[in-house]
PDB file of C-alpha atoms in Angstrom:
ATOM      1  CA  ALA A  11       2.326   7.915  12.090  1.00 69.00           C
ATOM      2  CA  GLN A  12       0.841   9.279   8.919  1.00 74.00           C
ATOM      3  CA  SER A  13      -1.713   7.144   7.122  1.00 86.00           C
ATOM      4  CA  VAL A  14      -4.863   7.291   5.030  1.00 91.00           C
ATOM      5  CA  THR A  15      -8.115   5.390   5.324  1.00 94.00           C
ATOM      6  CA  GLN A  16     -10.484   4.895   2.425  1.00 96.00           C
ATOM      7  CA  LEU A  17     -14.068   4.191   3.375  1.00 92.00           C
ATOM      8  CA  GLY A  18     -15.795   1.736   1.098  1.00 91.00           C
ATOM      9  CA  SER A  19     -13.926  -0.836  -0.932  1.00 93.00           C
ATOM     10  CA  HIS A  20     -16.572  -0.602  -3.670  1.00 96.00           C
ATOM     11  CA  VAL A  21     -18.740   2.303  -4.786  1.00 97.00           C
ATOM     12  CA  SER A  22     -21.386   1.937  -7.469  1.00 97.00           C
ATOM     13  CA  VAL A  23     -23.001   4.893  -9.245  1.00 97.00           C
ATOM     14  CA  SER A  24     -25.134   5.392 -12.298  1.00 97.00           C
ATOM     15  CA  GLU A  25     -23.715   7.127 -15.331  1.00 97.00           C
ATOM     16  CA  GLY A  26     -24.243  10.863 -14.916  1.00 97.00           C
ATOM     17  CA  ALA A  27     -24.492  10.676 -11.120  1.00 98.00           C
ATOM     18  CA  LEU A  28     -22.203  12.307  -8.590  1.00 98.00           C
ATOM     19  CA  VAL A  29     -19.072  10.401  -7.672  1.00 98.00           C
ATOM     20  CA  LEU A  30     -17.879  10.663  -4.062  1.00 98.00           C
ATOM     21  CA  LEU A  31     -14.914   8.619  -2.868  1.00 98.00           C
ATOM     22  CA  ARG A  32     -13.908   9.085   0.739  1.00 97.00           C
ATOM     23  CA  CYS A  33     -10.457   9.437   2.214  1.00 96.00           C
ATOM     24  CA  ASN A  34      -9.463  10.389   5.741  1.00 95.00           C
ATOM     25  CA  TYR A  35      -5.912  11.046   6.768  1.00 91.00           C
ATOM     26  CA  SER A  36      -4.040  10.775  10.001  1.00 87.00           C
ATOM     27  CA  SER A  37      -1.213  13.228  10.406  1.00 76.00           C
ATOM     28  CA  SER A  38       0.225  15.431  13.116  1.00 70.00           C
ATOM     29  CA  VAL A  39       1.523  17.918  10.558  1.00 70.00           C
ATOM     30  CA  PRO A  40       0.012  19.290   7.348  1.00 70.00           C
ATOM     31  CA  PRO A  41       0.153  16.386   4.938  1.00 80.00           C
ATOM     32  CA  TYR A  42       0.824  16.100   1.253  1.00 87.00           C
ATOM     33  CA  LEU A  43      -2.110  14.131  -0.136  1.00 91.00           C
ATOM     34  CA  PHE A  44      -2.667  12.523  -3.495  1.00 94.00           C
ATOM     35  CA  TRP A  45      -5.317  10.674  -5.439  1.00 97.00           C
ATOM     36  CA  TYR A  46      -4.269   8.095  -7.989  1.00 97.00           C
ATOM     37  CA  VAL A  47      -6.359   6.028 -10.396  1.00 97.00           C
ATOM     38  CA  GLN A  48      -5.587   2.535 -11.644  1.00 96.00           C
ATOM     39  CA  TYR A  49      -7.288   1.218 -14.755  1.00 93.00           C
ATOM     40  CA  PRO A  50      -7.308  -2.542 -15.383  1.00 88.00           C
ATOM     41  CA  ASN A  51      -3.891  -3.943 -16.233  1.00 83.00           C
ATOM     42  CA  GLN A  52      -2.223  -0.586 -15.894  1.00 88.00           C
ATOM     43  CA  GLY A  53      -0.088   1.282 -13.417  1.00 91.00           C
ATOM     44  CA  LEU A  54      -1.257   4.103 -11.209  1.00 94.00           C
ATOM     45  CA  GLN A  55      -1.889   7.507 -12.710  1.00 95.00           C
ATOM     46  CA  LEU A  56      -1.900  10.749 -10.748  1.00 94.00           C
ATOM     47  CA  LEU A  57      -5.309  12.420 -10.560  1.00 96.00           C
ATOM     48  CA  LEU A  58      -4.449  15.313  -8.284  1.00 94.00           C
ATOM     49  CA  LYS A  59      -2.220  16.480  -5.451  1.00 91.00           C
ATOM     50  CA  TYR A  60      -2.795  18.649  -2.380  1.00 89.00           C
ATOM     51  CA  THR A  61       0.110  20.803  -1.285  1.00 80.00           C
ATOM     52  CA  SER A  62      -1.596  23.365   0.993  1.00 77.00           C
ATOM     53  CA  ALA A  63      -1.737  26.062  -1.689  1.00 75.00           C
ATOM     54  CA  ALA A  64      -5.513  25.713  -1.987  1.00 83.00           C
ATOM     55  CA  THR A  65      -8.048  23.552  -0.192  1.00 88.00           C
ATOM     56  CA  LEU A  66      -9.943  22.713  -3.374  1.00 93.00           C
ATOM     57  CA  VAL A  67      -7.750  20.874  -5.815  1.00 94.00           C
ATOM     58  CA  LYS A  68      -8.740  20.260  -9.402  1.00 94.00           C
ATOM     59  CA  GLY A  69      -7.379  17.245 -11.191  1.00 94.00           C
ATOM     60  CA  ILE A  70      -7.629  15.519 -14.505  1.00 94.00           C
ATOM     61  CA  ASN A  71     -10.755  14.045 -16.069  1.00 94.00           C
ATOM     62  CA  GLY A  72     -13.072  16.410 -14.171  1.00 96.00           C
ATOM     63  CA  PHE A  73     -12.157  15.159 -10.703  1.00 97.00           C
ATOM     64  CA  GLU A  74     -11.528  17.406  -7.746  1.00 97.00           C
ATOM     65  CA  ALA A  75     -10.853  16.970  -4.049  1.00 97.00           C
ATOM     66  CA  GLU A  76     -11.339  19.216  -1.062  1.00 94.00           C
ATOM     67  CA  PHE A  77      -8.961  19.269   1.876  1.00 93.00           C
ATOM     68  CA  LYS A  78     -10.860  19.728   5.157  1.00 92.00           C
ATOM     69  CA  LYS A  79      -8.567  19.992   8.129  1.00 89.00           C
ATOM     70  CA  SER A  80     -11.401  20.025  10.652  1.00 90.00           C
ATOM     71  CA  GLU A  81     -12.606  16.669   9.325  1.00 91.00           C
ATOM     72  CA  THR A  82      -9.140  15.317   8.404  1.00 91.00           C
ATOM     73  CA  SER A  83     -10.619  14.433   5.040  1.00 93.00           C
ATOM     74  CA  PHE A  84      -9.631  14.632   1.412  1.00 95.00           C
ATOM     75  CA  HIS A  85     -12.622  13.245  -0.459  1.00 97.00           C
ATOM     76  CA  LEU A  86     -12.597  12.887  -4.232  1.00 98.00           C
ATOM     77  CA  THR A  87     -15.589  14.022  -6.254  1.00 98.00           C
ATOM     78  CA  LYS A  88     -16.802  14.295  -9.813  1.00 98.00           C
ATOM     79  CA  PRO A  89     -20.148  15.895 -10.668  1.00 97.00           C
ATOM     80  CA  SER A  90     -21.130  13.450 -13.376  1.00 97.00           C
ATOM     81  CA  ALA A  91     -19.799   9.911 -13.707  1.00 97.00           C
ATOM     82  CA  HIS A  92     -18.801   8.520 -17.061  1.00 97.00           C
ATOM     83  CA  MET A  93     -18.451   4.878 -17.969  1.00 96.00           C
ATOM     84  CA  SER A  94     -14.747   5.454 -18.535  1.00 95.00           C
ATOM     85  CA  ASP A  95     -14.331   6.426 -14.866  1.00 97.00           C
ATOM     86  CA  ALA A  96     -14.705   2.799 -13.807  1.00 97.00           C
ATOM     87  CA  ALA A  97     -11.400   1.980 -12.155  1.00 97.00           C
ATOM     88  CA  GLU A  98      -9.754   1.650  -8.757  1.00 97.00           C
ATOM     89  CA  TYR A  99      -8.929   4.842  -6.910  1.00 98.00           C
ATOM     90  CA  PHE A 100      -6.230   5.222  -4.286  1.00 97.00           C
ATOM     91  CA  CYS A 101      -5.715   7.958  -1.765  1.00 96.00           C
ATOM     92  CA  ALA A 102      -2.111   8.402  -0.621  1.00 93.00           C
ATOM     93  CA  VAL A 103      -0.040  10.464   1.782  1.00 89.00           C
ATOM     94  CA  SER A 104       3.563  11.486   1.344  1.00 84.00           C
ATOM     95  CA  LEU A 105       5.491  10.971   4.538  1.00 71.00           C
ATOM     96  CA  MET A 106       7.459  13.816   6.057  1.00 65.00           C
ATOM     97  CA  ASP A 107      10.732  11.968   6.421  1.00 67.00           C
ATOM     98  CA  SER A 108      13.922  11.518   4.470  1.00 62.00           C
ATOM     99  CA  SER A 109      12.040   9.648   1.772  1.00 68.00           C
ATOM    100  CA  TYR A 110       9.114  11.030  -0.178  1.00 73.00           C
ATOM    101  CA  LYS A 111       7.557   7.614  -0.491  1.00 80.00           C
ATOM    102  CA  LEU A 112       3.787   7.366  -0.695  1.00 87.00           C
ATOM    103  CA  ILE A 113       1.676   5.376   1.711  1.00 89.00           C
ATOM    104  CA  PHE A 114      -1.512   4.249   0.026  1.00 93.00           C
ATOM    105  CA  GLY A 115      -4.978   3.552   1.273  1.00 94.00           C
ATOM    106  CA  SER A 116      -6.640   0.247   0.538  1.00 94.00           C
ATOM    107  CA  GLY A 117      -8.335   1.558  -2.586  1.00 96.00           C
ATOM    108  CA  THR A 118     -11.936   2.002  -3.723  1.00 97.00           C
ATOM    109  CA  ARG A 119     -13.238   0.321  -6.825  1.00 97.00           C
ATOM    110  CA  LEU A 120     -15.671   2.545  -8.694  1.00 97.00           C
ATOM    111  CA  LEU A 121     -18.361   0.817 -10.723  1.00 97.00           C
ATOM    112  CA  VAL A 122     -20.407   2.893 -13.157  1.00 97.00           C
ATOM    113  CA  ARG A 123     -23.789   1.526 -14.200  1.00 96.00           C
ATOM    114  CA  PRO A 124     -25.229   2.454 -17.574  1.00 95.00           C
TER     115      PRO A 124
ATOM    116  CA  ASP B  11       2.511   6.773 -21.030  1.00 82.00           C
ATOM    117  CA  SER B  12       4.234   7.581 -17.721  1.00 84.00           C
ATOM    118  CA  GLY B  13       7.740   7.220 -19.145  1.00 93.00           C
ATOM    119  CA  VAL B  14       8.589   4.505 -16.617  1.00 96.00           C
ATOM    120  CA  THR B  15       9.424   1.174 -18.230  1.00 97.00           C
ATOM    121  CA  GLN B  16       9.203  -2.151 -16.454  1.00 97.00           C
ATOM    122  CA  THR B  17      10.286  -5.502 -17.806  1.00 97.00           C
ATOM    123  CA  PRO B  18       9.161  -8.176 -18.089  1.00 97.00           C
ATOM    124  CA  LYS B  19       5.390  -7.622 -18.063  1.00 96.00           C
ATOM    125  CA  HIS B  20       4.693 -11.145 -16.916  1.00 97.00           C
ATOM    126  CA  LEU B  21       6.812 -13.695 -15.133  1.00 97.00           C
ATOM    127  CA  ILE B  22       5.845 -17.236 -14.228  1.00 98.00           C
ATOM    128  CA  THR B  23       8.231 -19.248 -12.139  1.00 97.00           C
ATOM    129  CA  ALA B  24       8.335 -22.032  -9.578  1.00 98.00           C
ATOM    130  CA  THR B  25       8.741 -21.934  -5.843  1.00 98.00           C
ATOM    131  CA  GLY B  26      12.334 -21.681  -4.682  1.00 97.00           C
ATOM    132  CA  GLN B  27      13.481 -19.868  -7.796  1.00 98.00           C
ATOM    133  CA  ARG B  28      15.020 -16.413  -8.168  1.00 98.00           C
ATOM    134  CA  VAL B  29      13.872 -13.645 -10.516  1.00 98.00           C
ATOM    135  CA  THR B  30      14.974 -10.139 -11.409  1.00 98.00           C
ATOM    136  CA  LEU B  31      12.571  -7.326 -12.220  1.00 98.00           C
ATOM    137  CA  ARG B  32      13.880  -4.317 -14.083  1.00 98.00           C
ATOM    138  CA  CYS B  33      12.808  -0.693 -14.062  1.00 98.00           C
ATOM    139  CA  SER B  34      13.902   2.277 -16.147  1.00 98.00           C
ATOM    140  CA  PRO B  35      12.762   5.590 -14.623  1.00 97.00           C
ATOM    141  CA  ARG B  36      11.555   8.634 -16.502  1.00 95.00           C
ATOM    142  CA  SER B  37      14.297  10.645 -18.067  1.00 93.00           C
ATOM    143  CA  GLY B  38      15.719  13.002 -15.450  1.00 90.00           C
ATOM    144  CA  ASP B  39      14.169  11.261 -12.439  1.00 93.00           C
ATOM    145  CA  LEU B  40      16.682  10.335  -9.756  1.00 92.00           C
ATOM    146  CA  SER B  41      14.369   8.452  -7.414  1.00 92.00           C
ATOM    147  CA  VAL B  42      13.051   4.949  -7.905  1.00 94.00           C
ATOM    148  CA  TYR B  43      10.463   3.333  -5.666  1.00 94.00           C
ATOM    149  CA  TRP B  44       9.308  -0.285  -5.644  1.00 96.00           C
ATOM    150  CA  TYR B  45       5.829  -1.328  -4.563  1.00 96.00           C
ATOM    151  CA  GLN B  46       4.096  -4.684  -4.266  1.00 96.00           C
ATOM    152  CA  GLN B  47       0.380  -4.940  -4.977  1.00 95.00           C
ATOM    153  CA  SER B  48      -1.544  -7.992  -3.857  1.00 92.00           C
ATOM    154  CA  LEU B  49      -5.202  -8.658  -3.144  1.00 86.00           C
ATOM    155  CA  ASP B  50      -4.719  -9.228   0.562  1.00 85.00           C
ATOM    156  CA  GLN B  51      -2.048  -6.611   1.318  1.00 85.00           C
ATOM    157  CA  GLY B  52      -2.926  -3.845  -1.112  1.00 89.00           C
ATOM    158  CA  LEU B  53      -0.151  -1.520  -2.258  1.00 92.00           C
ATOM    159  CA  GLN B  54       2.882  -1.978  -0.047  1.00 93.00           C
ATOM    160  CA  PHE B  55       6.003   0.153  -0.218  1.00 92.00           C
ATOM    161  CA  LEU B  56       9.125  -1.968  -0.534  1.00 95.00           C
ATOM    162  CA  ILE B  57      12.150   0.235  -1.035  1.00 94.00           C
ATOM    163  CA  HIS B  58      13.316   3.628  -2.307  1.00 92.00           C
ATOM    164  CA  TYR B  59      16.567   4.527  -4.055  1.00 93.00           C
ATOM    165  CA  TYR B  60      17.796   8.008  -4.780  1.00 91.00           C
ATOM    166  CA  ASN B  61      20.662   8.499  -7.221  1.00 92.00           C
ATOM    167  CA  GLY B  62      22.089   5.069  -6.490  1.00 93.00           C
ATOM    168  CA  GLU B  63      21.707   5.102  -2.731  1.00 92.00           C
ATOM    169  CA  GLU B  64      19.093   3.392  -0.612  1.00 92.00           C
ATOM    170  CA  ARG B  65      16.892   6.060   0.951  1.00 89.00           C
ATOM    171  CA  ALA B  66      14.167   4.106   2.718  1.00 88.00           C
ATOM    172  CA  LYS B  67      13.009   0.573   3.327  1.00 91.00           C
ATOM    173  CA  GLY B  68       9.486  -0.592   3.862  1.00 90.00           C
ATOM    174  CA  ASN B  69       7.940  -4.017   4.173  1.00 82.00           C
ATOM    175  CA  ILE B  70      10.618  -5.731   2.141  1.00 92.00           C
ATOM    176  CA  LEU B  71      11.479  -9.319   2.948  1.00 94.00           C
ATOM    177  CA  GLU B  72      15.080 -10.369   3.508  1.00 95.00           C
ATOM    178  CA  ARG B  73      14.739 -12.635   0.461  1.00 97.00           C
ATOM    179  CA  PHE B  74      14.225  -9.511  -1.632  1.00 97.00           C
ATOM    180  CA  SER B  75      16.897  -7.014  -2.559  1.00 97.00           C
ATOM    181  CA  ALA B  76      17.215  -4.099  -4.909  1.00 97.00           C
ATOM    182  CA  GLN B  77      19.770  -1.768  -6.369  1.00 97.00           C
ATOM    183  CA  GLN B  78      19.955   1.302  -8.533  1.00 97.00           C
ATOM    184  CA  PHE B  79      22.724   1.498 -11.084  1.00 97.00           C
ATOM    185  CA  PRO B  80      24.768   4.518 -12.263  1.00 96.00           C
ATOM    186  CA  ASP B  81      22.489   4.910 -15.278  1.00 95.00           C
ATOM    187  CA  LEU B  82      19.618   5.137 -12.737  1.00 96.00           C
ATOM    188  CA  HIS B  83      17.792   1.998 -13.784  1.00 97.00           C
ATOM    189  CA  SER B  84      16.854  -0.274 -10.935  1.00 98.00           C
ATOM    190  CA  GLU B  85      16.471  -3.987 -10.379  1.00 98.00           C
ATOM    191  CA  LEU B  86      14.438  -5.828  -7.782  1.00 98.00           C
ATOM    192  CA  ASN B  87      15.717  -9.320  -7.014  1.00 98.00           C
ATOM    193  CA  LEU B  88      13.368 -11.852  -5.475  1.00 98.00           C
ATOM    194  CA  SER B  89      14.828 -15.136  -4.285  1.00 97.00           C
ATOM    195  CA  SER B  90      13.627 -18.368  -2.681  1.00 97.00           C
ATOM    196  CA  LEU B  91      10.239 -17.548  -4.087  1.00 98.00           C
ATOM    197  CA  GLU B  92       7.104 -18.644  -2.294  1.00 97.00           C
ATOM    198  CA  LEU B  93       3.527 -18.874  -3.512  1.00 96.00           C
ATOM    199  CA  GLY B  94       2.690 -15.799  -1.462  1.00 95.00           C
ATOM    200  CA  ASP B  95       5.121 -13.702  -3.458  1.00 96.00           C
ATOM    201  CA  SER B  96       2.738 -13.807  -6.408  1.00 97.00           C
ATOM    202  CA  ALA B  97       1.743 -10.184  -6.947  1.00 97.00           C
ATOM    203  CA  LEU B  98       2.036  -7.153  -9.158  1.00 96.00           C
ATOM    204  CA  TYR B  99       5.319  -5.330  -8.630  1.00 97.00           C
ATOM    205  CA  PHE B 100       5.361  -1.667  -9.528  1.00 97.00           C
ATOM    206  CA  CYS B 101       8.229   0.666 -10.013  1.00 97.00           C
ATOM    207  CA  ALA B 102       7.723   4.415  -9.748  1.00 95.00           C
ATOM    208  CA  SER B 103      10.058   7.335 -10.268  1.00 94.00           C
ATOM    209  CA  SER B 104      10.131  10.978  -9.322  1.00 91.00           C
ATOM    210  CA  VAL B 105      12.294  14.024  -9.634  1.00 83.00           C
ATOM    211  CA  GLU B 106      12.270  14.436  -5.854  1.00 68.00           C
ATOM    212  CA  GLY B 107      13.228  18.051  -5.730  1.00 54.00           C
ATOM    213  CA  GLY B 108      12.131  18.235  -2.123  1.00 54.00           C
ATOM    214  CA  ASP B 109       8.606  19.306  -2.938  1.00 60.00           C
ATOM    215  CA  HIS B 110       6.882  15.944  -2.662  1.00 73.00           C
ATOM    216  CA  SER B 111       6.829  15.528  -6.395  1.00 80.00           C
ATOM    217  CA  PRO B 112       4.284  12.981  -7.579  1.00 85.00           C
ATOM    218  CA  LEU B 113       5.415   9.470  -8.310  1.00 89.00           C
ATOM    219  CA  HIS B 114       5.082   8.220 -11.879  1.00 93.00           C
ATOM    220  CA  PHE B 115       4.306   4.533 -12.093  1.00 95.00           C
ATOM    221  CA  GLY B 116       5.196   1.905 -14.632  1.00 96.00           C
ATOM    222  CA  ASN B 117       2.664  -0.674 -15.744  1.00 95.00           C
ATOM    223  CA  GLY B 118       4.079  -3.291 -13.427  1.00 96.00           C
ATOM    224  CA  THR B 119       5.439  -6.816 -13.601  1.00 97.00           C
ATOM    225  CA  ARG B 120       2.959  -9.531 -12.783  1.00 97.00           C
ATOM    226  CA  LEU B 121       4.752 -12.336 -10.976  1.00 98.00           C
ATOM    227  CA  THR B 122       3.117 -15.737 -10.667  1.00 97.00           C
ATOM    228  CA  VAL B 123       4.827 -18.319  -8.495  1.00 97.00           C
ATOM    229  CA  THR B 124       3.581 -21.878  -9.032  1.00 96.00           C
TER     230      THR B 124
END
């Protein structure tokens, strides 16, 4: 069964530091992978999507993610954290069945220290 | 603004009661998905409708039901409410053209069962 695992329920970085949020997937076929962000009291917003066209995917707000098949990973990175990046981040996989529903990881809360 | 509208934003009710959550998808989107977000369970897929027909079911309790109407809006009905049903309920919509289109989320309905 396809699923995603997010390592680290909380990640804390200083403003200006590298952001690295980890996501590993489990899939027997090439997956469709997504990163979403949830700001307080809001719904989820799409950051980026992997569709096999390119292994390095650029998203909004300076985020990008690299698909590594050999490591079954799809980690999210940003070179320099900003205070406004503080939020919860979810990795998700789209199942290859009759429904295109997303299965989400448990989420990682990013804290940015001034 | 994702274009997905959920009402009401907040709902407080007592155990044993029944409530209806409403979702209007983005213009042109045929698919509606319902998710439940709670602290202990994370983001759980409940059910998916496509153009009025049920497409997939997830971890949805028998006390819960949903439907999608001809105008494509959807309602999630929760009955015989229990304290554990307190959660954020999200609706998401997508075009679903067969290319794993991203889901666009509403801001959710926060249900509190007392």
